[in-house]
Amino acid sequence: MHGMITSLYPHCVGLILSLMTYTPISVALPNETNECPKNKTEWMQRSSILCRQFSDQFYHCLPTISLNQSVEDCLRVVRIQPGFCAFYKNGTVSFDFKSRCKEKPNCPETTYRSNETYLYPLCQEINPSQGCYLADADCQTSSNPTSPTASPGRGGTSCAKKLSPLIWILPKIFGFVGMLMNIYFLSD
């Protein structure tokens, strides 16, 4: 019995590794951006480029939950409550106490759709180095006021973007190794 299990082991490992080649891995990473569109025309242009293939997801350009960068992504629309700004969190749109809008004259006064944040520029302008909205009185402004959503000293790349090739390459490598193991052990 032990001999049969040990002889099946390489075939099972090989089969599992080769199946990983065919496992669809769909990891859509959001695009980091230095600046979100400022009006409906710019917003629609970006939307037509990034989200034209989706019927139930729409273009969004939002600060991340930590307010240290802005991202563009195609997401489902969420209704945002009055007095709050939308932010990007784990592939969805959200809002909470941290995104409470404090500058009353320019804050959203009614419920709005998350894909219409261009209507509230105050909700898009962040200081990435401080992780705060520029409109907040206690937010220290950066030395680059013309590009409030830029990430100074970060080079515009994220860990997720650096790792993304591995997401596609590793399953191929495992599949190739699995295929070789099947050929080797089946030839015995």
Short mmCIF file of N, CA and C in Angstrom, two decimals:
data_model
loop_
_atom_site.label_atom_id
_atom_site.label_comp_id
_atom_site.label_asym_id
_atom_site.label_seq_id
_atom_site.Cartn_x
_atom_site.Cartn_y
_atom_site.Cartn_z
N MET A 1 0.83 -1.20 0.00
CA MET A 1 0.00 0.00 0.00
C MET A 1 0.87 1.25 0.00
N HIS A 2 1.91 1.25 0.83
CA HIS A 2 2.80 2.42 0.91
C HIS A 2 3.47 2.67 -0.44
N GLY A 3 3.82 1.60 -1.13
CA GLY A 3 4.47 1.74 -2.43
C GLY A 3 3.55 2.37 -3.45
N MET A 4 2.24 2.03 -3.40
CA MET A 4 1.29 2.59 -4.35
C MET A 4 1.11 4.09 -4.10
N ILE A 5 1.05 4.49 -2.84
CA ILE A 5 0.88 5.91 -2.50
C ILE A 5 2.09 6.70 -2.95
N THR A 6 3.29 6.19 -2.68
CA THR A 6 4.48 6.93 -3.08
C THR A 6 4.63 6.96 -4.59
N SER A 7 4.11 5.96 -5.30
CA SER A 7 4.21 6.00 -6.76
C SER A 7 3.17 6.96 -7.36
N LEU A 8 2.06 7.16 -6.67
CA LEU A 8 1.04 8.10 -7.14
C LEU A 8 1.39 9.55 -6.80
N TYR A 9 2.17 9.74 -5.77
CA TYR A 9 2.50 11.08 -5.30
C TYR A 9 3.06 11.97 -6.40
N PRO A 10 4.09 11.53 -7.14
CA PRO A 10 4.64 12.43 -8.18
C PRO A 10 3.60 12.78 -9.25
N HIS A 11 2.71 11.80 -9.57
CA HIS A 11 1.69 12.08 -10.58
C HIS A 11 0.69 13.12 -10.08
N CYS A 12 0.30 13.02 -8.82
CA CYS A 12 -0.64 13.99 -8.25
C CYS A 12 -0.01 15.37 -8.19
N VAL A 13 1.22 15.43 -7.72
CA VAL A 13 1.91 16.73 -7.65
C VAL A 13 2.04 17.31 -9.04
N GLY A 14 2.44 16.48 -9.99
CA GLY A 14 2.59 16.95 -11.37
C GLY A 14 1.27 17.43 -11.95
N LEU A 15 0.20 16.70 -11.68
CA LEU A 15 -1.11 17.09 -12.17
C LEU A 15 -1.56 18.41 -11.55
N ILE A 16 -1.39 18.56 -10.27
CA ILE A 16 -1.77 19.80 -9.59
C ILE A 16 -0.97 20.97 -10.14
N LEU A 17 0.33 20.80 -10.29
CA LEU A 17 1.16 21.88 -10.81
C LEU A 17 0.79 22.23 -12.24
N SER A 18 0.49 21.22 -13.06
CA SER A 18 0.14 21.52 -14.45
C SER A 18 -1.23 22.18 -14.55
N LEU A 19 -2.16 21.83 -13.63
CA LEU A 19 -3.47 22.48 -13.63
C LEU A 19 -3.37 23.95 -13.27
N MET A 20 -2.36 24.30 -12.50
CA MET A 20 -2.18 25.71 -12.11
C MET A 20 -1.95 26.58 -13.35
N THR A 21 -1.43 25.99 -14.41
CA THR A 21 -1.22 26.72 -15.64
C THR A 21 -2.54 27.20 -16.21
N TYR A 22 -3.58 26.42 -16.06
CA TYR A 22 -4.86 26.73 -16.65
C TYR A 22 -5.80 27.44 -15.70
N THR A 23 -5.37 27.69 -14.49
CA THR A 23 -6.20 28.40 -13.54
C THR A 23 -6.22 29.88 -13.92
N PRO A 24 -7.39 30.40 -14.27
CA PRO A 24 -7.43 31.81 -14.63
C PRO A 24 -7.23 32.69 -13.41
N ILE A 25 -6.23 33.51 -13.48
CA ILE A 25 -5.97 34.46 -12.39
C ILE A 25 -6.29 35.83 -12.94
N SER A 26 -7.35 36.41 -12.44
CA SER A 26 -7.77 37.71 -12.91
C SER A 26 -7.55 38.71 -11.79
N VAL A 27 -6.43 39.39 -11.84
CA VAL A 27 -6.12 40.38 -10.82
C VAL A 27 -6.01 41.72 -11.53
N ALA A 28 -7.07 42.48 -11.49
CA ALA A 28 -7.06 43.80 -12.10
C ALA A 28 -6.57 44.79 -11.06
N LEU A 29 -5.40 45.30 -11.29
CA LEU A 29 -4.83 46.26 -10.36
C LEU A 29 -5.29 47.66 -10.73
N PRO A 30 -5.63 48.46 -9.76
CA PRO A 30 -6.00 49.84 -10.09
C PRO A 30 -4.79 50.61 -10.61
N ASN A 31 -5.05 51.60 -11.43
CA ASN A 31 -3.99 52.45 -11.95
C ASN A 31 -3.73 53.58 -10.98
N GLU A 32 -2.48 53.73 -10.56
CA GLU A 32 -2.12 54.91 -9.77
C GLU A 32 -2.17 56.12 -10.69
N THR A 33 -2.55 57.24 -10.14
CA THR A 33 -2.59 58.46 -10.95
C THR A 33 -2.13 59.64 -10.11
N ASN A 34 -1.53 60.59 -10.77
CA ASN A 34 -1.09 61.80 -10.09
C ASN A 34 -2.21 62.82 -9.99
N GLU A 35 -3.23 62.67 -10.85
CA GLU A 35 -4.30 63.65 -10.85
C GLU A 35 -5.57 63.04 -11.41
N CYS A 36 -6.66 63.26 -10.73
CA CYS A 36 -7.96 62.79 -11.20
C CYS A 36 -8.55 63.82 -12.16
N PRO A 37 -9.42 63.38 -13.06
CA PRO A 37 -10.08 64.34 -13.96
C PRO A 37 -10.82 65.41 -13.17
N LYS A 38 -10.78 66.62 -13.67
CA LYS A 38 -11.34 67.77 -12.95
C LYS A 38 -12.77 68.13 -13.36
N ASN A 39 -13.24 67.57 -14.49
CA ASN A 39 -14.59 67.89 -14.94
C ASN A 39 -15.21 66.69 -15.66
N LYS A 40 -16.46 66.83 -16.02
CA LYS A 40 -17.19 65.71 -16.62
C LYS A 40 -16.57 65.27 -17.95
N THR A 41 -16.11 66.21 -18.76
CA THR A 41 -15.52 65.87 -20.06
C THR A 41 -14.27 65.01 -19.87
N GLU A 42 -13.36 65.44 -19.00
CA GLU A 42 -12.15 64.66 -18.73
C GLU A 42 -12.52 63.30 -18.14
N TRP A 43 -13.50 63.29 -17.25
CA TRP A 43 -13.95 62.06 -16.59
C TRP A 43 -14.45 61.05 -17.64
N MET A 44 -15.28 61.53 -18.57
CA MET A 44 -15.84 60.65 -19.60
C MET A 44 -14.76 60.14 -20.54
N GLN A 45 -13.75 60.96 -20.83
CA GLN A 45 -12.64 60.51 -21.67
C GLN A 45 -11.89 59.36 -21.01
N ARG A 46 -11.57 59.50 -19.75
CA ARG A 46 -10.88 58.42 -19.01
C ARG A 46 -11.77 57.19 -18.92
N SER A 47 -13.04 57.40 -18.72
CA SER A 47 -14.00 56.29 -18.62
C SER A 47 -14.03 55.49 -19.92
N SER A 48 -14.05 56.18 -21.04
CA SER A 48 -14.12 55.48 -22.33
C SER A 48 -12.84 54.69 -22.62
N ILE A 49 -11.73 55.12 -22.05
CA ILE A 49 -10.47 54.40 -22.24
C ILE A 49 -10.38 53.19 -21.32
N LEU A 50 -10.71 53.36 -20.05
CA LEU A 50 -10.48 52.31 -19.05
C LEU A 50 -11.64 51.35 -18.84
N CYS A 51 -12.87 51.80 -19.02
CA CYS A 51 -14.00 50.98 -18.58
C CYS A 51 -14.99 50.64 -19.68
N ARG A 52 -14.64 50.78 -20.92
CA ARG A 52 -15.61 50.56 -21.99
C ARG A 52 -16.09 49.11 -22.08
N GLN A 53 -15.30 48.14 -21.59
CA GLN A 53 -15.69 46.74 -21.69
C GLN A 53 -16.60 46.27 -20.57
N PHE A 54 -16.88 47.13 -19.60
CA PHE A 54 -17.72 46.75 -18.46
C PHE A 54 -19.10 47.37 -18.59
N SER A 55 -20.13 46.56 -18.34
CA SER A 55 -21.49 47.11 -18.38
C SER A 55 -22.01 47.44 -16.99
N ASP A 56 -21.45 46.80 -15.96
CA ASP A 56 -21.94 47.03 -14.60
C ASP A 56 -20.90 47.72 -13.70
N GLN A 57 -19.80 48.14 -14.30
CA GLN A 57 -18.77 48.85 -13.54
C GLN A 57 -18.45 50.15 -14.27
N PHE A 58 -18.16 51.17 -13.48
CA PHE A 58 -17.97 52.50 -14.05
C PHE A 58 -16.65 53.09 -13.55
N TYR A 59 -16.17 54.05 -14.33
CA TYR A 59 -14.89 54.70 -14.01
C TYR A 59 -14.98 55.44 -12.68
N HIS A 60 -13.94 55.26 -11.87
CA HIS A 60 -13.79 55.97 -10.60
C HIS A 60 -12.35 56.46 -10.51
N CYS A 61 -12.16 57.60 -9.94
CA CYS A 61 -10.83 58.10 -9.60
C CYS A 61 -10.95 58.60 -8.17
N LEU A 62 -10.31 57.87 -7.27
CA LEU A 62 -10.52 58.12 -5.84
C LEU A 62 -9.20 58.03 -5.07
N PRO A 63 -9.13 58.75 -3.96
CA PRO A 63 -8.00 58.53 -3.05
C PRO A 63 -8.17 57.16 -2.38
N THR A 64 -7.05 56.57 -1.99
CA THR A 64 -7.12 55.31 -1.25
C THR A 64 -7.55 55.61 0.19
N ILE A 65 -7.89 54.57 0.93
CA ILE A 65 -8.36 54.74 2.31
C ILE A 65 -7.32 55.45 3.17
N SER A 66 -6.03 55.23 2.89
CA SER A 66 -4.99 55.88 3.69
C SER A 66 -4.67 57.30 3.20
N LEU A 67 -5.35 57.72 2.14
CA LEU A 67 -5.18 59.07 1.56
C LEU A 67 -3.73 59.36 1.18
N ASN A 68 -2.99 58.32 0.76
CA ASN A 68 -1.60 58.53 0.36
C ASN A 68 -1.39 58.42 -1.14
N GLN A 69 -2.43 58.12 -1.89
CA GLN A 69 -2.36 58.10 -3.34
C GLN A 69 -3.77 58.08 -3.91
N SER A 70 -3.89 58.35 -5.20
CA SER A 70 -5.18 58.25 -5.88
C SER A 70 -5.07 57.16 -6.92
N VAL A 71 -6.18 56.48 -7.16
CA VAL A 71 -6.20 55.39 -8.13
C VAL A 71 -7.40 55.53 -9.05
N GLU A 72 -7.26 54.99 -10.25
CA GLU A 72 -8.34 54.89 -11.21
C GLU A 72 -8.72 53.42 -11.31
N ASP A 73 -10.00 53.12 -11.33
CA ASP A 73 -10.44 51.74 -11.46
C ASP A 73 -11.88 51.73 -11.97
N CYS A 74 -12.30 50.59 -12.48
CA CYS A 74 -13.68 50.39 -12.91
C CYS A 74 -14.38 49.62 -11.80
N LEU A 75 -15.36 50.26 -11.18
CA LEU A 75 -16.00 49.71 -9.99
C LEU A 75 -17.51 49.85 -10.07
N ARG A 76 -18.18 49.12 -9.22
CA ARG A 76 -19.63 49.27 -9.08
C ARG A 76 -19.91 50.60 -8.36
N VAL A 77 -20.99 51.23 -8.74
CA VAL A 77 -21.36 52.52 -8.15
C VAL A 77 -21.93 52.31 -6.75
N VAL A 78 -21.53 53.19 -5.86
CA VAL A 78 -22.02 53.19 -4.48
C VAL A 78 -22.61 54.56 -4.21
N ARG A 79 -23.71 54.61 -3.49
CA ARG A 79 -24.29 55.89 -3.08
C ARG A 79 -23.53 56.39 -1.87
N ILE A 80 -23.02 57.61 -1.96
CA ILE A 80 -22.25 58.22 -0.89
C ILE A 80 -23.15 59.22 -0.15
N GLN A 81 -23.15 59.13 1.14
CA GLN A 81 -24.01 59.97 1.98
C GLN A 81 -23.54 61.43 1.97
N PRO A 82 -24.45 62.37 2.17
CA PRO A 82 -24.08 63.78 2.23
C PRO A 82 -23.02 64.01 3.32
N GLY A 83 -22.08 64.89 3.01
CA GLY A 83 -21.05 65.24 3.99
C GLY A 83 -19.87 64.29 4.02
N PHE A 84 -19.83 63.31 3.10
CA PHE A 84 -18.72 62.35 3.06
C PHE A 84 -18.07 62.35 1.69
N CYS A 85 -16.81 61.98 1.67
CA CYS A 85 -16.07 61.78 0.42
C CYS A 85 -15.88 60.28 0.23
N ALA A 86 -15.89 59.84 -1.02
CA ALA A 86 -15.67 58.42 -1.33
C ALA A 86 -14.17 58.15 -1.34
N PHE A 87 -13.79 56.90 -1.02
CA PHE A 87 -12.39 56.49 -1.16
C PHE A 87 -12.34 55.04 -1.63
N TYR A 88 -11.17 54.66 -2.13
CA TYR A 88 -10.93 53.32 -2.66
C TYR A 88 -10.40 52.43 -1.54
N LYS A 89 -11.04 51.26 -1.38
CA LYS A 89 -10.61 50.33 -0.33
C LYS A 89 -10.80 48.90 -0.83
N ASN A 90 -9.71 48.17 -1.00
CA ASN A 90 -9.75 46.75 -1.38
C ASN A 90 -10.63 46.47 -2.59
N GLY A 91 -10.50 47.26 -3.62
CA GLY A 91 -11.25 47.02 -4.85
C GLY A 91 -12.70 47.46 -4.85
N THR A 92 -13.09 48.25 -3.84
CA THR A 92 -14.45 48.76 -3.78
C THR A 92 -14.44 50.23 -3.39
N VAL A 93 -15.60 50.83 -3.46
CA VAL A 93 -15.78 52.22 -3.04
C VAL A 93 -16.36 52.20 -1.63
N SER A 94 -15.88 53.09 -0.79
CA SER A 94 -16.38 53.15 0.58
C SER A 94 -16.36 54.59 1.08
N PHE A 95 -16.88 54.78 2.27
CA PHE A 95 -16.78 56.06 2.98
C PHE A 95 -16.97 55.77 4.46
N ASP A 96 -16.33 56.57 5.31
CA ASP A 96 -16.49 56.41 6.76
C ASP A 96 -16.07 57.70 7.46
N PHE A 97 -15.90 57.63 8.77
CA PHE A 97 -15.60 58.84 9.55
C PHE A 97 -14.36 59.57 9.04
N LYS A 98 -13.35 58.83 8.55
CA LYS A 98 -12.13 59.48 8.07
C LYS A 98 -12.40 60.31 6.82
N SER A 99 -13.40 59.93 6.06
CA SER A 99 -13.69 60.66 4.83
C SER A 99 -14.77 61.72 5.02
N ARG A 100 -15.05 62.06 6.25
CA ARG A 100 -16.04 63.10 6.54
C ARG A 100 -15.52 64.43 6.01
N CYS A 101 -16.33 65.10 5.26
CA CYS A 101 -15.96 66.37 4.65
C CYS A 101 -16.14 67.47 5.69
N LYS A 102 -15.10 68.27 5.88
CA LYS A 102 -15.15 69.27 6.95
C LYS A 102 -15.33 70.70 6.44
N GLU A 103 -15.12 70.92 5.17
CA GLU A 103 -15.26 72.26 4.61
C GLU A 103 -16.69 72.42 4.08
N LYS A 104 -17.59 72.81 4.90
CA LYS A 104 -19.02 72.81 4.60
C LYS A 104 -19.43 73.46 3.27
N PRO A 105 -18.89 74.60 2.88
CA PRO A 105 -19.40 75.21 1.64
C PRO A 105 -19.17 74.35 0.39
N ASN A 106 -18.11 73.54 0.37
CA ASN A 106 -17.78 72.77 -0.83
C ASN A 106 -18.03 71.27 -0.68
N CYS A 107 -18.58 70.86 0.43
CA CYS A 107 -18.84 69.44 0.68
C CYS A 107 -20.11 68.98 -0.03
N PRO A 108 -20.18 67.68 -0.33
CA PRO A 108 -21.42 67.16 -0.90
C PRO A 108 -22.58 67.35 0.08
N GLU A 109 -23.63 68.02 -0.37
CA GLU A 109 -24.77 68.31 0.51
C GLU A 109 -25.90 67.31 0.32
N THR A 110 -25.84 66.52 -0.74
CA THR A 110 -26.86 65.50 -0.99
C THR A 110 -26.16 64.17 -1.29
N THR A 111 -26.93 63.11 -1.25
CA THR A 111 -26.40 61.80 -1.62
C THR A 111 -25.96 61.88 -3.08
N TYR A 112 -24.81 61.31 -3.38
CA TYR A 112 -24.31 61.33 -4.75
C TYR A 112 -23.73 59.97 -5.12
N ARG A 113 -23.58 59.75 -6.44
CA ARG A 113 -23.02 58.49 -6.94
C ARG A 113 -21.49 58.56 -6.89
N SER A 114 -20.88 57.45 -6.50
CA SER A 114 -19.43 57.43 -6.33
C SER A 114 -18.67 57.69 -7.63
N ASN A 115 -19.28 57.46 -8.77
CA ASN A 115 -18.61 57.74 -10.04
C ASN A 115 -18.81 59.19 -10.49
N GLU A 116 -19.27 60.02 -9.58
CA GLU A 116 -19.44 61.45 -9.87
C GLU A 116 -18.63 62.32 -8.91
N THR A 117 -17.52 61.80 -8.44
CA THR A 117 -16.72 62.56 -7.48
C THR A 117 -16.07 63.79 -8.11
N TYR A 118 -16.03 63.86 -9.43
CA TYR A 118 -15.48 65.05 -10.07
C TYR A 118 -16.30 66.29 -9.70
N LEU A 119 -17.54 66.08 -9.27
CA LEU A 119 -18.39 67.20 -8.83
C LEU A 119 -17.89 67.81 -7.53
N TYR A 120 -17.05 67.07 -6.80
CA TYR A 120 -16.55 67.51 -5.50
C TYR A 120 -15.03 67.42 -5.46
N PRO A 121 -14.34 68.36 -6.11
CA PRO A 121 -12.88 68.32 -6.17
C PRO A 121 -12.24 68.29 -4.79
N LEU A 122 -12.90 68.87 -3.83
CA LEU A 122 -12.41 68.87 -2.46
C LEU A 122 -12.17 67.43 -1.96
N CYS A 123 -12.97 66.49 -2.47
CA CYS A 123 -12.86 65.09 -2.06
C CYS A 123 -11.76 64.34 -2.81
N GLN A 124 -11.16 64.97 -3.79
CA GLN A 124 -10.09 64.32 -4.55
C GLN A 124 -8.71 64.88 -4.23
N GLU A 125 -8.67 66.06 -3.66
CA GLU A 125 -7.39 66.72 -3.42
C GLU A 125 -6.83 66.28 -2.07
N ILE A 126 -5.73 65.52 -2.15
CA ILE A 126 -5.12 64.98 -0.93
C ILE A 126 -3.65 65.38 -0.84
N ASN A 127 -3.13 65.27 0.35
CA ASN A 127 -1.70 65.44 0.59
C ASN A 127 -1.18 64.03 0.89
N PRO A 128 -0.56 63.37 -0.10
CA PRO A 128 -0.15 61.98 0.08
C PRO A 128 0.87 61.77 1.18
N SER A 129 1.76 62.72 1.38
CA SER A 129 2.79 62.52 2.40
C SER A 129 2.22 62.62 3.81
N GLN A 130 1.12 63.38 3.97
CA GLN A 130 0.48 63.52 5.28
C GLN A 130 -0.73 62.60 5.44
N GLY A 131 -1.26 62.07 4.32
CA GLY A 131 -2.42 61.20 4.38
C GLY A 131 -3.67 61.94 4.84
N CYS A 132 -3.91 63.11 4.23
CA CYS A 132 -5.08 63.89 4.64
C CYS A 132 -5.63 64.66 3.43
N TYR A 133 -6.86 65.13 3.57
CA TYR A 133 -7.47 65.98 2.54
C TYR A 133 -6.88 67.38 2.68
N LEU A 134 -6.54 67.99 1.56
CA LEU A 134 -5.97 69.34 1.59
C LEU A 134 -6.92 70.35 2.23
N ALA A 135 -8.21 70.11 2.12
CA ALA A 135 -9.19 71.05 2.67
C ALA A 135 -9.26 71.00 4.20
N ASP A 136 -8.75 69.93 4.81
CA ASP A 136 -8.76 69.85 6.27
C ASP A 136 -7.82 70.90 6.85
N ALA A 137 -8.30 71.64 7.81
CA ALA A 137 -7.50 72.71 8.41
C ALA A 137 -6.20 72.18 9.03
N ASP A 138 -6.23 70.98 9.57
CA ASP A 138 -5.03 70.44 10.21
C ASP A 138 -4.11 69.68 9.26
N CYS A 139 -4.41 69.70 7.97
CA CYS A 139 -3.58 69.04 6.96
C CYS A 139 -2.48 69.99 6.51
N GLN A 140 -1.24 69.59 6.72
CA GLN A 140 -0.12 70.42 6.28
C GLN A 140 0.06 70.25 4.79
N THR A 141 0.15 71.34 4.08
CA THR A 141 0.29 71.27 2.63
C THR A 141 1.71 70.87 2.26
N SER A 142 1.81 70.15 1.14
CA SER A 142 3.13 69.73 0.66
C SER A 142 3.78 70.87 -0.11
N SER A 143 5.00 70.66 -0.51
CA SER A 143 5.74 71.70 -1.23
C SER A 143 5.32 71.76 -2.69
N ASN A 144 4.40 70.90 -3.14
CA ASN A 144 3.98 70.87 -4.53
C ASN A 144 2.47 71.09 -4.64
N PRO A 145 2.00 72.32 -4.47
CA PRO A 145 0.57 72.57 -4.45
C PRO A 145 -0.13 72.40 -5.79
N THR A 146 0.62 72.42 -6.91
CA THR A 146 -0.03 72.30 -8.22
C THR A 146 -0.48 70.88 -8.51
N SER A 147 0.10 69.90 -7.87
CA SER A 147 -0.29 68.52 -8.09
C SER A 147 -0.57 67.85 -6.75
N PRO A 148 -1.73 68.15 -6.15
CA PRO A 148 -2.00 67.72 -4.79
C PRO A 148 -2.07 66.21 -4.60
N THR A 149 -2.36 65.44 -5.65
CA THR A 149 -2.46 64.01 -5.45
C THR A 149 -1.17 63.28 -5.82
N ALA A 150 -0.13 64.01 -6.16
CA ALA A 150 1.15 63.37 -6.49
C ALA A 150 1.77 62.77 -5.24
N SER A 151 2.55 61.74 -5.44
CA SER A 151 3.22 61.09 -4.32
C SER A 151 4.70 61.43 -4.37
N PRO A 152 5.13 62.47 -3.65
CA PRO A 152 6.51 62.88 -3.74
C PRO A 152 7.46 61.80 -3.28
N GLY A 153 8.53 61.60 -4.06
CA GLY A 153 9.58 60.67 -3.68
C GLY A 153 9.21 59.21 -3.81
N ARG A 154 8.10 58.89 -4.45
CA ARG A 154 7.69 57.50 -4.52
C ARG A 154 7.92 56.90 -5.89
N GLY A 155 8.20 57.71 -6.88
CA GLY A 155 8.51 57.20 -8.19
C GLY A 155 7.33 56.66 -8.98
N GLY A 156 6.13 56.73 -8.45
CA GLY A 156 4.95 56.33 -9.19
C GLY A 156 4.73 54.84 -9.33
N THR A 157 5.45 54.01 -8.59
CA THR A 157 5.21 52.57 -8.67
C THR A 157 4.83 52.06 -7.30
N SER A 158 4.03 51.03 -7.30
CA SER A 158 3.61 50.44 -6.04
C SER A 158 4.11 49.02 -5.95
N CYS A 159 4.08 48.44 -4.76
CA CYS A 159 4.47 47.05 -4.59
C CYS A 159 3.59 46.15 -5.44
N ALA A 160 2.30 46.47 -5.51
CA ALA A 160 1.39 45.63 -6.29
C ALA A 160 1.79 45.61 -7.76
N LYS A 161 2.19 46.76 -8.30
CA LYS A 161 2.59 46.78 -9.70
C LYS A 161 3.91 46.07 -9.90
N LYS A 162 4.82 46.12 -8.93
CA LYS A 162 6.08 45.42 -9.05
C LYS A 162 5.88 43.91 -9.00
N LEU A 163 4.89 43.44 -8.25
CA LEU A 163 4.63 42.02 -8.11
C LEU A 163 3.76 41.46 -9.22
N SER A 164 3.08 42.30 -9.97
CA SER A 164 2.11 41.81 -10.94
C SER A 164 2.67 40.82 -11.95
N PRO A 165 3.90 40.95 -12.48
CA PRO A 165 4.39 39.93 -13.40
C PRO A 165 4.49 38.56 -12.73
N LEU A 166 4.80 38.51 -11.44
CA LEU A 166 4.89 37.23 -10.75
C LEU A 166 3.56 36.51 -10.72
N ILE A 167 2.48 37.27 -10.67
CA ILE A 167 1.14 36.67 -10.64
C ILE A 167 0.90 35.85 -11.89
N TRP A 168 1.46 36.29 -13.01
CA TRP A 168 1.25 35.58 -14.27
C TRP A 168 2.36 34.57 -14.54
N ILE A 169 3.58 34.82 -14.12
CA ILE A 169 4.71 33.96 -14.45
C ILE A 169 4.75 32.70 -13.59
N LEU A 170 4.53 32.83 -12.29
CA LEU A 170 4.65 31.67 -11.40
C LEU A 170 3.73 30.51 -11.78
N PRO A 171 2.45 30.73 -12.08
CA PRO A 171 1.63 29.58 -12.49
C PRO A 171 2.17 28.89 -13.74
N LYS A 172 2.73 29.66 -14.67
CA LYS A 172 3.30 29.06 -15.88
C LYS A 172 4.51 28.19 -15.53
N ILE A 173 5.35 28.68 -14.64
CA ILE A 173 6.52 27.91 -14.22
C ILE A 173 6.08 26.63 -13.54
N PHE A 174 5.13 26.74 -12.60
CA PHE A 174 4.63 25.54 -11.91
C PHE A 174 4.00 24.57 -12.90
N GLY A 175 3.28 25.07 -13.86
CA GLY A 175 2.66 24.21 -14.87
C GLY A 175 3.70 23.48 -15.69
N PHE A 176 4.75 24.19 -16.07
CA PHE A 176 5.82 23.58 -16.86
C PHE A 176 6.53 22.50 -16.04
N VAL A 177 6.83 22.78 -14.79
CA VAL A 177 7.47 21.80 -13.91
C VAL A 177 6.56 20.59 -13.73
N GLY A 178 5.27 20.84 -13.54
CA GLY A 178 4.32 19.74 -13.39
C GLY A 178 4.26 18.87 -14.63
N MET A 179 4.27 19.50 -15.79
CA MET A 179 4.24 18.76 -17.04
C MET A 179 5.49 17.89 -17.17
N LEU A 180 6.66 18.45 -16.84
CA LEU A 180 7.91 17.68 -16.89
C LEU A 180 7.88 16.51 -15.92
N MET A 181 7.32 16.75 -14.72
CA MET A 181 7.23 15.66 -13.74
C MET A 181 6.32 14.54 -14.26
N ASN A 182 5.21 14.89 -14.89
CA ASN A 182 4.32 13.87 -15.46
C ASN A 182 5.02 13.07 -16.54
N ILE A 183 5.72 13.76 -17.41
CA ILE A 183 6.44 13.05 -18.49
C ILE A 183 7.49 12.12 -17.91
N TYR A 184 8.26 12.61 -16.94
CA TYR A 184 9.33 11.82 -16.35
C TYR A 184 8.78 10.58 -15.63
N PHE A 185 7.75 10.77 -14.79
CA PHE A 185 7.25 9.64 -14.01
C PHE A 185 6.36 8.71 -14.82
N LEU A 186 5.72 9.20 -15.89
CA LEU A 186 4.91 8.31 -16.71
C LEU A 186 5.78 7.44 -17.61
N SER A 187 6.99 7.91 -17.87
CA SER A 187 7.89 7.12 -18.73
C SER A 187 8.49 5.94 -17.99
N ASP A 188 8.35 5.88 -16.65
CA ASP A 188 8.89 4.75 -15.88
C ASP A 188 8.06 3.52 -16.00
#
